[in-house]
Coordinates of C-alpha atoms in Angstrom, one line a residue:
Chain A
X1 CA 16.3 -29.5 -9.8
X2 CA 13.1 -28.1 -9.3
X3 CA 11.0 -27.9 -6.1
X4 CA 7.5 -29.5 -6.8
X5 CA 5.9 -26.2 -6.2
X6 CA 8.6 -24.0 -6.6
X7 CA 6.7 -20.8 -8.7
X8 CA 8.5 -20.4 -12.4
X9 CA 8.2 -17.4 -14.3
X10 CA 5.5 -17.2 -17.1
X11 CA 8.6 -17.3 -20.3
X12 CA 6.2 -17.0 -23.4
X13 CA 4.2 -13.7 -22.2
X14 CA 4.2 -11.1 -25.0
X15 CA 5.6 -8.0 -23.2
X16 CA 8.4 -10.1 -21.1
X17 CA 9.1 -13.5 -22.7
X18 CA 12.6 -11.9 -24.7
X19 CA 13.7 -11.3 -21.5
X20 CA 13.7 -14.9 -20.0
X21 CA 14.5 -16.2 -23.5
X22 CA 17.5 -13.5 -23.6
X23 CA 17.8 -15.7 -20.0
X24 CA 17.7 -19.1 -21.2
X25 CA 20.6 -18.3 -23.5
X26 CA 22.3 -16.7 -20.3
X27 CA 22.0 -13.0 -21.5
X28 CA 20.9 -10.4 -19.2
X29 CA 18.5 -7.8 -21.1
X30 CA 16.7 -4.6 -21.0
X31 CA 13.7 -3.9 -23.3
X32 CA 15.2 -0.8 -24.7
X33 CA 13.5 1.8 -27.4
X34 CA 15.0 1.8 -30.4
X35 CA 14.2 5.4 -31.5
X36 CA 15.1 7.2 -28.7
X37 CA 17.1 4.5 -26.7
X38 CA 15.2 4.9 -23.8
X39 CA 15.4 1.6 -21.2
X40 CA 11.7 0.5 -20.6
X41 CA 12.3 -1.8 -17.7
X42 CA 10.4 -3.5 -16.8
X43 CA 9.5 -4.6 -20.3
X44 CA 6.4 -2.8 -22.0
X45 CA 6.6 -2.5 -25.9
X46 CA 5.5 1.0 -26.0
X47 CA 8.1 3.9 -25.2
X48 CA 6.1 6.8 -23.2
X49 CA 9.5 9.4 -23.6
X50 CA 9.5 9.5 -27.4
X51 CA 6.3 7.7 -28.4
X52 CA 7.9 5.0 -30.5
X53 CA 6.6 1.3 -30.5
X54 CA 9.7 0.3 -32.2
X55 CA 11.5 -1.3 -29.3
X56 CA 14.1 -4.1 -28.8
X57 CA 16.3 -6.1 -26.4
X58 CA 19.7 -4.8 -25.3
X59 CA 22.1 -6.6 -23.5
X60 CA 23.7 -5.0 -20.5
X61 CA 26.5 -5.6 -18.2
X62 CA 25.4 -8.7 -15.4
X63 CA 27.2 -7.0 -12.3
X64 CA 25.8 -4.8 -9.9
X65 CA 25.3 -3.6 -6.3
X66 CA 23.0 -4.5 -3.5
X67 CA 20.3 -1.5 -3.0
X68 CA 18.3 -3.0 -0.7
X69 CA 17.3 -6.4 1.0
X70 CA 15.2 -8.4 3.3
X71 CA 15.5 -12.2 5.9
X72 CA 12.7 -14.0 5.6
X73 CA 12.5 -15.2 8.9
X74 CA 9.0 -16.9 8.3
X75 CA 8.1 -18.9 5.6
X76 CA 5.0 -18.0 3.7
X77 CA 6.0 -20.4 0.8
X78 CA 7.4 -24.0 1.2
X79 CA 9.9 -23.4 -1.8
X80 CA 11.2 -20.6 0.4
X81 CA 11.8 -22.0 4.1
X82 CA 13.4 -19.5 6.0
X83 CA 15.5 -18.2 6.6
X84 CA 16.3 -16.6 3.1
X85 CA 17.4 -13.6 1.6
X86 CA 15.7 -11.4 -0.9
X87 CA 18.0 -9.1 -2.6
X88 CA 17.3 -5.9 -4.6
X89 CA 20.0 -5.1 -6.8
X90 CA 20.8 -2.1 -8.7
X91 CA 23.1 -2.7 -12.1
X92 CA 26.6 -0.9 -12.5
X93 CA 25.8 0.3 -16.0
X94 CA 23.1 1.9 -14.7
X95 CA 21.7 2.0 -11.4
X96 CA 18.3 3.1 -12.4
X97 CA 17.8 -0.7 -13.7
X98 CA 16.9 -3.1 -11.1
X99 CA 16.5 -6.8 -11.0
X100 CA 15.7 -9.1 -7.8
X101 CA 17.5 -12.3 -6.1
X102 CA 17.4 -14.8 -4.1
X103 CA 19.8 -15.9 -1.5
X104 CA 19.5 -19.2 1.0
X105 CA 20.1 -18.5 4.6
X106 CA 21.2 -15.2 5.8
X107 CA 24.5 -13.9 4.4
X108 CA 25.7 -11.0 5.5
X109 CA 25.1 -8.0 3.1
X110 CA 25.8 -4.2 2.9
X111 CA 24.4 -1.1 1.2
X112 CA 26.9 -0.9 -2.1
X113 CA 28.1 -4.4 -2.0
X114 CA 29.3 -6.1 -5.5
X115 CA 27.0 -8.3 -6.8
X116 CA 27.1 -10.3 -10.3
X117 CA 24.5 -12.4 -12.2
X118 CA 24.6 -16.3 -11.9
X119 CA 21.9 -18.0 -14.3
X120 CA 20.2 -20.4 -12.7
X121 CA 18.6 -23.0 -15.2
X122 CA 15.4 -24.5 -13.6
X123 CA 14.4 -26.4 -16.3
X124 CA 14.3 -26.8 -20.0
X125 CA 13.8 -23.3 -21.1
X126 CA 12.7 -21.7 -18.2
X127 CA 15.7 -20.0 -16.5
X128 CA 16.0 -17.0 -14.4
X129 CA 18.9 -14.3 -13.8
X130 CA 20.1 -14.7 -9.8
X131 CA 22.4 -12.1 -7.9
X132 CA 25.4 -13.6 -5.9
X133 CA 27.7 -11.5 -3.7
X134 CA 31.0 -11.1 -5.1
X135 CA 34.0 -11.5 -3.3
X136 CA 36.0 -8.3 -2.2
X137 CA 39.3 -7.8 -2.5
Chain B
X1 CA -18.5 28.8 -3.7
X2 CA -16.2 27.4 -6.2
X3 CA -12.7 28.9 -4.6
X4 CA -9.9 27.2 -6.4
X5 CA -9.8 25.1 -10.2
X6 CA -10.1 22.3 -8.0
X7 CA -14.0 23.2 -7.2
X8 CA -14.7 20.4 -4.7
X9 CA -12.9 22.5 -1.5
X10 CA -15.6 22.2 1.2
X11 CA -18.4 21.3 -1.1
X12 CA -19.4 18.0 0.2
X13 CA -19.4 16.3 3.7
X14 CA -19.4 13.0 5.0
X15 CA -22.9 12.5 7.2
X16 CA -23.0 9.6 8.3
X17 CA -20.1 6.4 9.4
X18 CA -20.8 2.9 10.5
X19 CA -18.6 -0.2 11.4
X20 CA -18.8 -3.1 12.4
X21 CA -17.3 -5.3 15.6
X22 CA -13.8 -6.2 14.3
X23 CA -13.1 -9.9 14.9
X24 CA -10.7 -12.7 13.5
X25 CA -13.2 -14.3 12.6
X26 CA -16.3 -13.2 12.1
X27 CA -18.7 -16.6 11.1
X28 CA -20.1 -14.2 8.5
X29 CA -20.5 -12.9 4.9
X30 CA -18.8 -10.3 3.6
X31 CA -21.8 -8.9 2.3
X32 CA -23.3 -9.3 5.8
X33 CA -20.5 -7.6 7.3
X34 CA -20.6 -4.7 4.6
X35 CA -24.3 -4.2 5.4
X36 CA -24.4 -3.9 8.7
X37 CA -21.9 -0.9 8.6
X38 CA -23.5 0.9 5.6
X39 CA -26.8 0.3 7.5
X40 CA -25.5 2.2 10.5
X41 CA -23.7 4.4 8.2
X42 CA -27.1 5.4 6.6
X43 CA -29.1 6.1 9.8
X44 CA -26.4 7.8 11.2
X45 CA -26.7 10.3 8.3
X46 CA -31.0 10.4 9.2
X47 CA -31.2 8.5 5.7
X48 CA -32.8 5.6 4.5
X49 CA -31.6 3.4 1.5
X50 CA -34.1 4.5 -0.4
X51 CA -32.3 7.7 -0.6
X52 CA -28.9 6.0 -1.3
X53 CA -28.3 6.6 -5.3
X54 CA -24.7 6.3 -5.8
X55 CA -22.3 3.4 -4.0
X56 CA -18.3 3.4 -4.2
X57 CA -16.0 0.3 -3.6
X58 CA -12.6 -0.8 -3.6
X59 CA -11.4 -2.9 -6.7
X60 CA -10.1 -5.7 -4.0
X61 CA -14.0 -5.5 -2.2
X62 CA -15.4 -8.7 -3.4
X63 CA -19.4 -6.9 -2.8
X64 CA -19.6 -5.6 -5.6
X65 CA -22.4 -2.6 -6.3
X66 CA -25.2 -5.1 -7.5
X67 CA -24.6 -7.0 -4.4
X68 CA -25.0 -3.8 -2.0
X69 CA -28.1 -2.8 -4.0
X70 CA -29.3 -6.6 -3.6
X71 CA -28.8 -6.9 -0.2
X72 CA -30.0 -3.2 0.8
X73 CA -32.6 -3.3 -1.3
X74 CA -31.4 0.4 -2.9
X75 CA -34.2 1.2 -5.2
X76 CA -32.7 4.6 -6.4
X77 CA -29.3 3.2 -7.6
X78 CA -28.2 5.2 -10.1
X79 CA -24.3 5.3 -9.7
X80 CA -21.4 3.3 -9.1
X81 CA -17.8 3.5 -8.8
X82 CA -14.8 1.7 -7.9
X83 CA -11.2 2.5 -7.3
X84 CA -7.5 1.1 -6.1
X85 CA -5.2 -0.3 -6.2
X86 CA -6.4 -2.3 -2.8
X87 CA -5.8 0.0 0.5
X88 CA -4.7 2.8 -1.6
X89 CA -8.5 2.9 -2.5
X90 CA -10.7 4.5 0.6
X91 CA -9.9 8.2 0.3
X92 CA -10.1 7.8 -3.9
X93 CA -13.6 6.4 -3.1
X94 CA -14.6 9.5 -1.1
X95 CA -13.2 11.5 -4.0
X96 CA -15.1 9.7 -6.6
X97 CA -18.2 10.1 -4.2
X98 CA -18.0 13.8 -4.4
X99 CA -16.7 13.4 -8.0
X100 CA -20.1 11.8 -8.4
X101 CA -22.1 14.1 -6.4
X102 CA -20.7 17.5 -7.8
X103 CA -21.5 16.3 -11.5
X104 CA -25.1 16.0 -10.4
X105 CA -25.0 12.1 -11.3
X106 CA -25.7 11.2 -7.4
X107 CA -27.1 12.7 -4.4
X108 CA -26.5 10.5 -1.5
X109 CA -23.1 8.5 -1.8
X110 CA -22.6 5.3 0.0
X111 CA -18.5 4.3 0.1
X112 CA -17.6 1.1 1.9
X113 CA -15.1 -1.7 2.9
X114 CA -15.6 -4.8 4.1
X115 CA -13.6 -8.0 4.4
X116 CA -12.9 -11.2 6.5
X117 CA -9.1 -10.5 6.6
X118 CA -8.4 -13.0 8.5
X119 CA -10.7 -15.7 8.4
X120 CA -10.9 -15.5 4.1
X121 CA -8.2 -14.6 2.0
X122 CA -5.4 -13.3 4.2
X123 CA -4.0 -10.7 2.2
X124 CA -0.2 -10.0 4.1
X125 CA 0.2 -14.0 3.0
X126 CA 0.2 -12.2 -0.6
X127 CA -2.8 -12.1 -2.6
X128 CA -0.9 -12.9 -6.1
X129 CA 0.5 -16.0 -5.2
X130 CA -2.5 -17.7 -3.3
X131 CA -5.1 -16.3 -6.4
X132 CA -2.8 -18.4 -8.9
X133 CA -4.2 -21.1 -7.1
X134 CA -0.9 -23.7 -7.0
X135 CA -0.2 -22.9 -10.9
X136 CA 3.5 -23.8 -11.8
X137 CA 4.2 -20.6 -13.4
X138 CA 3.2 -17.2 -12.6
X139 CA 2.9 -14.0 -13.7
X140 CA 2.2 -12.9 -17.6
X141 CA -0.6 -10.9 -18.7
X142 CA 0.6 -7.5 -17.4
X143 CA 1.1 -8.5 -13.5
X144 CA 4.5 -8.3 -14.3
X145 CA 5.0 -11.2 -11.0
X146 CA 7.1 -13.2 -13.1
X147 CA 9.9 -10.9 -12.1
X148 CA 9.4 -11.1 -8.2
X149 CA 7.3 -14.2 -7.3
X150 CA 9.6 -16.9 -8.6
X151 CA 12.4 -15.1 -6.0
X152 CA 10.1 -15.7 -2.8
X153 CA 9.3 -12.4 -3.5
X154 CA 5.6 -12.3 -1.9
X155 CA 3.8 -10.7 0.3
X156 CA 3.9 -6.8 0.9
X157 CA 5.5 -6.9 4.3
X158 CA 8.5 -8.8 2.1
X159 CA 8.1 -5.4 -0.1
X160 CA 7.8 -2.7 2.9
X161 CA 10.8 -4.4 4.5
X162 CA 12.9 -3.3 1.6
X163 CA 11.8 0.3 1.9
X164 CA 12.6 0.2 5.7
X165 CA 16.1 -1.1 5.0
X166 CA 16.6 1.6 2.5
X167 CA 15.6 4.2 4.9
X168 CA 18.0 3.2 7.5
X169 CA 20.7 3.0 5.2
X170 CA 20.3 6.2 3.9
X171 CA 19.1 8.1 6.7
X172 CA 20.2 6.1 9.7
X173 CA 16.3 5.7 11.1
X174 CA 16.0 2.5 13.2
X175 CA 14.3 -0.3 14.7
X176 CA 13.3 1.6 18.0
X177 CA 11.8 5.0 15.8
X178 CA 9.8 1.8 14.2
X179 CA 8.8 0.8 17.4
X180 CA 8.0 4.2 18.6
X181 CA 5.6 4.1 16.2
X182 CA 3.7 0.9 17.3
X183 CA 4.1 1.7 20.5
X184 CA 2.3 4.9 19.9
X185 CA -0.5 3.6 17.7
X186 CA -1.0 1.2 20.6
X187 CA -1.5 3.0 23.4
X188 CA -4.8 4.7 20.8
X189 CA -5.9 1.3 20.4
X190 CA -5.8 0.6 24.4
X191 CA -8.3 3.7 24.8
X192 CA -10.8 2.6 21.8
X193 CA -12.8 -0.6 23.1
X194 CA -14.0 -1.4 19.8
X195 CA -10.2 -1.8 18.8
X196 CA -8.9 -5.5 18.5
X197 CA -5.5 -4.7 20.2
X198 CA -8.1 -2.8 22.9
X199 CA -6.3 -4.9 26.0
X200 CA -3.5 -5.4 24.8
X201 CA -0.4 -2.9 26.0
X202 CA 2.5 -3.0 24.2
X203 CA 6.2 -2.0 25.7
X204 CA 9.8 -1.6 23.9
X205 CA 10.4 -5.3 25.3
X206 CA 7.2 -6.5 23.7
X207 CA 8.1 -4.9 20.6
X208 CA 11.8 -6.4 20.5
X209 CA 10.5 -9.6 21.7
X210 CA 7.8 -10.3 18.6
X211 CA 8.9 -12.5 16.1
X212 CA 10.6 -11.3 13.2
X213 CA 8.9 -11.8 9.8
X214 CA 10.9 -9.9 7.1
X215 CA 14.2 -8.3 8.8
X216 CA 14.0 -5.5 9.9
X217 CA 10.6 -6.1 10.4
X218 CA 8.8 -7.5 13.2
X219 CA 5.3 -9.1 13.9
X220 CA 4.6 -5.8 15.9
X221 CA 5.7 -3.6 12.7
X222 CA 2.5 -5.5 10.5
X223 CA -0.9 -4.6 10.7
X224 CA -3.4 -6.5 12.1
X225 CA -5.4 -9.2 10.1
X226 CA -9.2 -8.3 10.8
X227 CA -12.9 -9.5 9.7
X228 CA -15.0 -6.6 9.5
X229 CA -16.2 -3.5 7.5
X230 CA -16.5 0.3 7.7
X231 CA -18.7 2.5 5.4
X232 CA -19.2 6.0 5.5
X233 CA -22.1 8.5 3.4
X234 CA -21.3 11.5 1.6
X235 CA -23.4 14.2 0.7
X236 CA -23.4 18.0 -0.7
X237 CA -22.6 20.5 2.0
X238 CA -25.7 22.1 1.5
X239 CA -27.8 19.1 2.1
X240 CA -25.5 18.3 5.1
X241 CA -27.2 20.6 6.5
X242 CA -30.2 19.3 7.5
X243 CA -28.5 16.1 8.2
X244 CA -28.0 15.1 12.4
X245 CA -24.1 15.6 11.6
X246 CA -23.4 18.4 9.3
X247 CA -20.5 19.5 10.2
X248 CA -17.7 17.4 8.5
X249 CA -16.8 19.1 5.2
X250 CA -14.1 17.4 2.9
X251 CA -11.7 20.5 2.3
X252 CA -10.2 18.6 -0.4
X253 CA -9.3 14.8 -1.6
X254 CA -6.5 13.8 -4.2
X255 CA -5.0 10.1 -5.6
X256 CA -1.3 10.5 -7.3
X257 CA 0.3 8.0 -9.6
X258 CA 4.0 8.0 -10.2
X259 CA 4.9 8.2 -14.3
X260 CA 7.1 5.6 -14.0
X261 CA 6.6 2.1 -12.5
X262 CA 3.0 1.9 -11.6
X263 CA 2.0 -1.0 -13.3
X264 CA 1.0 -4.9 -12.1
X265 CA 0.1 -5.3 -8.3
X266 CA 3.0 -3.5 -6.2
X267 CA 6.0 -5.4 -6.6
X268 CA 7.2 -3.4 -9.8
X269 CA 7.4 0.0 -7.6
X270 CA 11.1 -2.1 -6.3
X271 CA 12.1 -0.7 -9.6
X272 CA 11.6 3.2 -9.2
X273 CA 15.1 4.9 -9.6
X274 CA 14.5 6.4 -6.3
X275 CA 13.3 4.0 -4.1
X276 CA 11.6 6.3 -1.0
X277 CA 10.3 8.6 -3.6
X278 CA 6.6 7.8 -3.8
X279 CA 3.2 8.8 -4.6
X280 CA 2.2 10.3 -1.4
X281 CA 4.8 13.2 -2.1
X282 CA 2.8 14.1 -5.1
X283 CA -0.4 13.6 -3.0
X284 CA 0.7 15.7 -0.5
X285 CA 1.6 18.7 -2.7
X286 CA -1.6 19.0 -4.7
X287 CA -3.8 17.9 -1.2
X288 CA -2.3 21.2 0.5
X289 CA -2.5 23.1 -3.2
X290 CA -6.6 22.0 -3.7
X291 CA -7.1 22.5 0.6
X292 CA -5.3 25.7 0.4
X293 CA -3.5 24.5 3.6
X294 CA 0.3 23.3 4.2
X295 CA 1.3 20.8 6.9
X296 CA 1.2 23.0 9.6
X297 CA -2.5 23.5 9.7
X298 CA -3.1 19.7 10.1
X299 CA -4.1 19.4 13.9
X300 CA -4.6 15.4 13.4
X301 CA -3.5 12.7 11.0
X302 CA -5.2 9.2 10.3
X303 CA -2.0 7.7 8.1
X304 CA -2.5 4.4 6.9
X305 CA -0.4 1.7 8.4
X306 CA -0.4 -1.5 6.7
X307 CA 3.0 -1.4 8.2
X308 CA 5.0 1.0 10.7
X309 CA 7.5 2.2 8.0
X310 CA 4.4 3.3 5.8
X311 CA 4.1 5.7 8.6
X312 CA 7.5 6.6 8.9
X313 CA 7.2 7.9 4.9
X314 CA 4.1 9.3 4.7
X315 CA 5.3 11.4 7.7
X316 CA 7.7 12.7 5.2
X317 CA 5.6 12.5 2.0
X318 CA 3.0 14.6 4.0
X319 CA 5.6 17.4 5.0
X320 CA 4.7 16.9 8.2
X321 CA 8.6 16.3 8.9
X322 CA 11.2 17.0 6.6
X323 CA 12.5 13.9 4.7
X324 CA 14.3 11.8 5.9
X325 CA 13.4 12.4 9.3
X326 CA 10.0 10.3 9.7
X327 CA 12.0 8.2 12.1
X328 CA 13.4 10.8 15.1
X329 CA 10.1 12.5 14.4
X330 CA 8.6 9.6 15.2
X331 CA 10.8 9.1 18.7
X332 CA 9.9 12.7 19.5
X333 CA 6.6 12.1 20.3
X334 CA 5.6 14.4 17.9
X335 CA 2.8 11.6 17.0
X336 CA 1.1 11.0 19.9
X337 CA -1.2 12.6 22.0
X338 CA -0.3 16.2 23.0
X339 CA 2.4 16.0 20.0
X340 CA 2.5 18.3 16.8
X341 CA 0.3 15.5 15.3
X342 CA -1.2 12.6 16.7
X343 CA -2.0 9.9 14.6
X344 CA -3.9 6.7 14.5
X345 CA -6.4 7.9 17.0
X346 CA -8.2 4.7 17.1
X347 CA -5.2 2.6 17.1
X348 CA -5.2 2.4 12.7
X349 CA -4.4 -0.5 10.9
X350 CA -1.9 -1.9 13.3
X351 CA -3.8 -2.0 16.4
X352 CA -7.7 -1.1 15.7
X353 CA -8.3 -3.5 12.9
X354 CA -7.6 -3.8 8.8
X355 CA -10.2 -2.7 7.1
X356 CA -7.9 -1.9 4.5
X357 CA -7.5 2.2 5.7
X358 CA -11.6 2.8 5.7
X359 CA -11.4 2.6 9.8
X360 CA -8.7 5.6 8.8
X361 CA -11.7 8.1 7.3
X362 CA -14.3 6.9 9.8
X363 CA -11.7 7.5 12.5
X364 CA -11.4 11.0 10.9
X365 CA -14.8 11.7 11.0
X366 CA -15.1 11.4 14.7
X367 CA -12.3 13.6 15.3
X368 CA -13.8 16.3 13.0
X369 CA -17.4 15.5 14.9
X370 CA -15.4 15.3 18.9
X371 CA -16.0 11.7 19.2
X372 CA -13.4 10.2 19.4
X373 CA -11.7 8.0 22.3
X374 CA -8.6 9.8 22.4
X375 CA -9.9 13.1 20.8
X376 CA -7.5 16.0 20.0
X377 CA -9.0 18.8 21.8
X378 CA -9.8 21.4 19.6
X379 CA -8.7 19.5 16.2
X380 CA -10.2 21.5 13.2
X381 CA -8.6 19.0 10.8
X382 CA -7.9 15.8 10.2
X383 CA -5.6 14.5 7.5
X384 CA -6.3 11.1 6.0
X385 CA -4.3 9.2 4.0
X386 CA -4.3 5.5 2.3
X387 CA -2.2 2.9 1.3
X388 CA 1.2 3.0 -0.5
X389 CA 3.2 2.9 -2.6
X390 CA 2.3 1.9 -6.5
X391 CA -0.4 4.7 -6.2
X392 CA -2.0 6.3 -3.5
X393 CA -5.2 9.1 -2.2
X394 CA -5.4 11.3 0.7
X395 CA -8.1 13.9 1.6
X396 CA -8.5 16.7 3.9
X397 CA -11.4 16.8 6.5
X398 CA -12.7 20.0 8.2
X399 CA -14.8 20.7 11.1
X400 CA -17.1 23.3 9.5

């Protein structure tokens, strides 16, 4: 269910809309050049290493590790009362990717920590990739 | 005396600064505001705005060069420039200033900043999320937001805190070099009356005790939220010298993109494979190159400080530390007064007031010209840098 003025992503925009419709069908994907394979993430539909415009979606592996994160202690948004957790993951297949979460409250969090993707479906066709811890052995 | 490729090395000089009080709320215009400190900024130089022909803004200053030329009644207008992105504008604008004034298309360059901060559109409450004015959906049409907004994703201190977590966990820096820092920047503020933070001490306690906003960082680790303006005038050296205050000369002044994630606001610079590799580094190198200077010759530094961690990495991105040692650095006391480099003589963005890093080149100016409240004795240059990270600008001043 979605918060009255919870902000959802723009899904139809020219350069990013695969993405969230790669999303919608629970996918995670790159934009990714077809000529010289190249990922161009975040999506653009122009690849500056080879010069192609020939570009497509690929889909990569939906489990990564925490790079970074922050506790909102202080809400600026009512859709995100604090506190909360904003992650910054990295993905396994290739660390240079990186996608954002979001985590209620505070859990506790390391540098390296396993991390895999849970689709959260908002509303019809609008759906966006989340990060949840995984649970070590 | 062309002496370099980079022809602009001493060439120019800033003449004249102004500012206004800095307030929370000022009860005026922005346009007000930006005139009163260009105004001063003009008769400091022993001008006029009749001799004002060029004007440079930043792309987030909503007085826009036919408003300055309304209000100021600038007859001789003949150039105009703006630059960005936001705080990383101010020593861009100088550059585009003497950009201006070397090509022969201006004489007399006004470059300004003025904002209520505080009172208008609070910009640490992200500017992205309050311009899409209650919209469902955001981002689309290049901003790119629609990756980080819908997460609560936000504001820049949300951002910064991310690049302070990431230093700590790979170089072990920590909440007290963060606070040596503030601490630091402070104690300028506490000498410089016309600083917002002018009464206010601040001790380790005070630090620990403000509220946290963004873990790891604190109230005391943002700027400040200020209505106000600061404008400065730039002219060729060789006019300078007729002027009442000839002797700042820009050595040099340089802006630095990254080749990869530049684009939309600043969220997208998250993405960069290296996260604490930014801009500045690139500034830094070709700043020193152009100057023909290195770190060591920098007797004073005004770094921008939207937050204290932007400190910590342009300390590094400058050279002058090593990386990944902004934050003992810091703890030395290497910043403050009677350090290798003190900083923030006026107290910067975290403790003079947030005029979006232009205080930062007017606060340079005085050092160059001996004014300042808590001048460096002897200081022959004055690094000045602005805002981080999706691109940024820095210049060079020199007491001639």
């Amino acid at each position: 269910m979605a918060a009255i003025d919870r902000p959802l992503p723009v899904v139809d925009d020219e350069e990013t809309g695969g993405f969230f419709a790669a999303a919608a069908e629970h996918r995670l994907v790159v934009r990714t050049c077809n000529s010289c394979a190249a990922t161009l993430h975040l999506p653009k539909s122009y690849c500056h290493h080879c010069g192609s415009w020939d570009v497509g979606w690929r889909d990569v592996r939906p489990t990564g590790s925490v790079y970074s994160w922050t506790v909102l202690q202080h809400s600026i948004h009512e859709a995100f009362p604090a506190p909360c957790t904003v992650v910054l993951v990295q993905l396994d297949e290739d660390p240079a990717i990186r996608f954002v979460g979001y985590l209620p409250g505070a859990p506790e969090l390391h540098d390296g920590m396993p991390v895999r993707v849970r689709f959260e479906d908002i509303e019809p066709g609008v759906t966006i990739p989340q990060w949840e811890p995984v649970p070590e052995a | 005396m062309a002496t370099t490729d980079h022809d602009h090395r001493d060439r120019c000089a800033v003449v004249g600064i102004g500012a206004t009080e800095f307030s929370k709320k000022s009860g005026r215009s922005v346009a007000a505001l930006v005139s009163e400190a260009s105004l001063a900024a003009i008769a400091d130089a022993g001008l006029t705005p009749a001799d004002i022909d060029g004007v440079v803004r930043s792309d987030y200053d909503s007085v826009t060069h036919n408003d300055i030329g309304h209000w100021l009644g600038l007859s001789g207008l003949t150039f105009w420039g703006i630059t960005g992105t936001g705080g990383s504008a101010p020593c861009g604008m100088i550059g585009q200033a003497v950009a201006a004034i070397l090509s022969g298309q201006a004489t007399n360059v006004l470059v300004y900043r003025g904002l209520n901060g505080r009172s208008g559109l609070r910009l640490g409450r992200g500017s992205a999320i309050q311009r899409s004015g209650g919209a469902r959906h955001v981002g689309g049409n290049g901003t790119l937001d629609e990756f980080f907004l819908p997460y609560g994703l936000m504001a820049p201190g949300q951002l910064f805190a991310m690049y302070a977590r990431r230093h700590m966990i790979e170089y072990g820096s920590t909440s007290d070099d963060l606070a040596s820092i503030a601490m630091t920047v402070r104690k300028r503020a506490n000498a410089n009356p016309a600083a917002q933070m002018a009464h206010r001490t601040m001790s380790l306690s005070d630090y620990y005790e403000s509220r946290m906003i963004a873990d790891p960082l604190r109230m005391f680790d943002y700027c400040l939220e200020t209505d106000g303006a600061c404008a400065v005038v730039v002219t060729a050296a060789e006019r300078a010298k007729d002027s009442p205050h000839p002797g700042v000369l820009i050595r040099a002044v340089t802006q630095a993109a990254m080749p990869e994630m530049q684009g939309g606001l600043v969220f997208p610079a998250l993405m960069r494979p290296d996260l604490l590799d930014n801009p500045g580094r690139r500034v830094g190198k070709e700043l020193y190159r152009r100057a023909g200077l290195g770190p060591a010759d920098i007797d004073v530094a005004q770094l921008y400080d939207c937050y204290t961690i932007t400190v910590l990495l342009q300390l590094e991105d400058y050279g002058l530390c090593g990386t990944g040692e902004g934050g003992a650095f810091a703890s030395s006391g290497a910043i403050d007064i009677g350090g290798t480099v003190p900083i923030n003589t006026a107290g910067g963005n975290l403790s003079e007031g947030y005029i979006h890093g232009m205080n930062h080149v007017v606060e340079g100016v005085r050092q160059m010209r001996g004014q300042s409240t808590s001048q460096v004795p002897g200081a022959q240059t004055c690094l000045v840098t602005s805002g981080t990270p999706t691109v940024t600008s820095a210049l060079i001043l020199r007491a001639a």
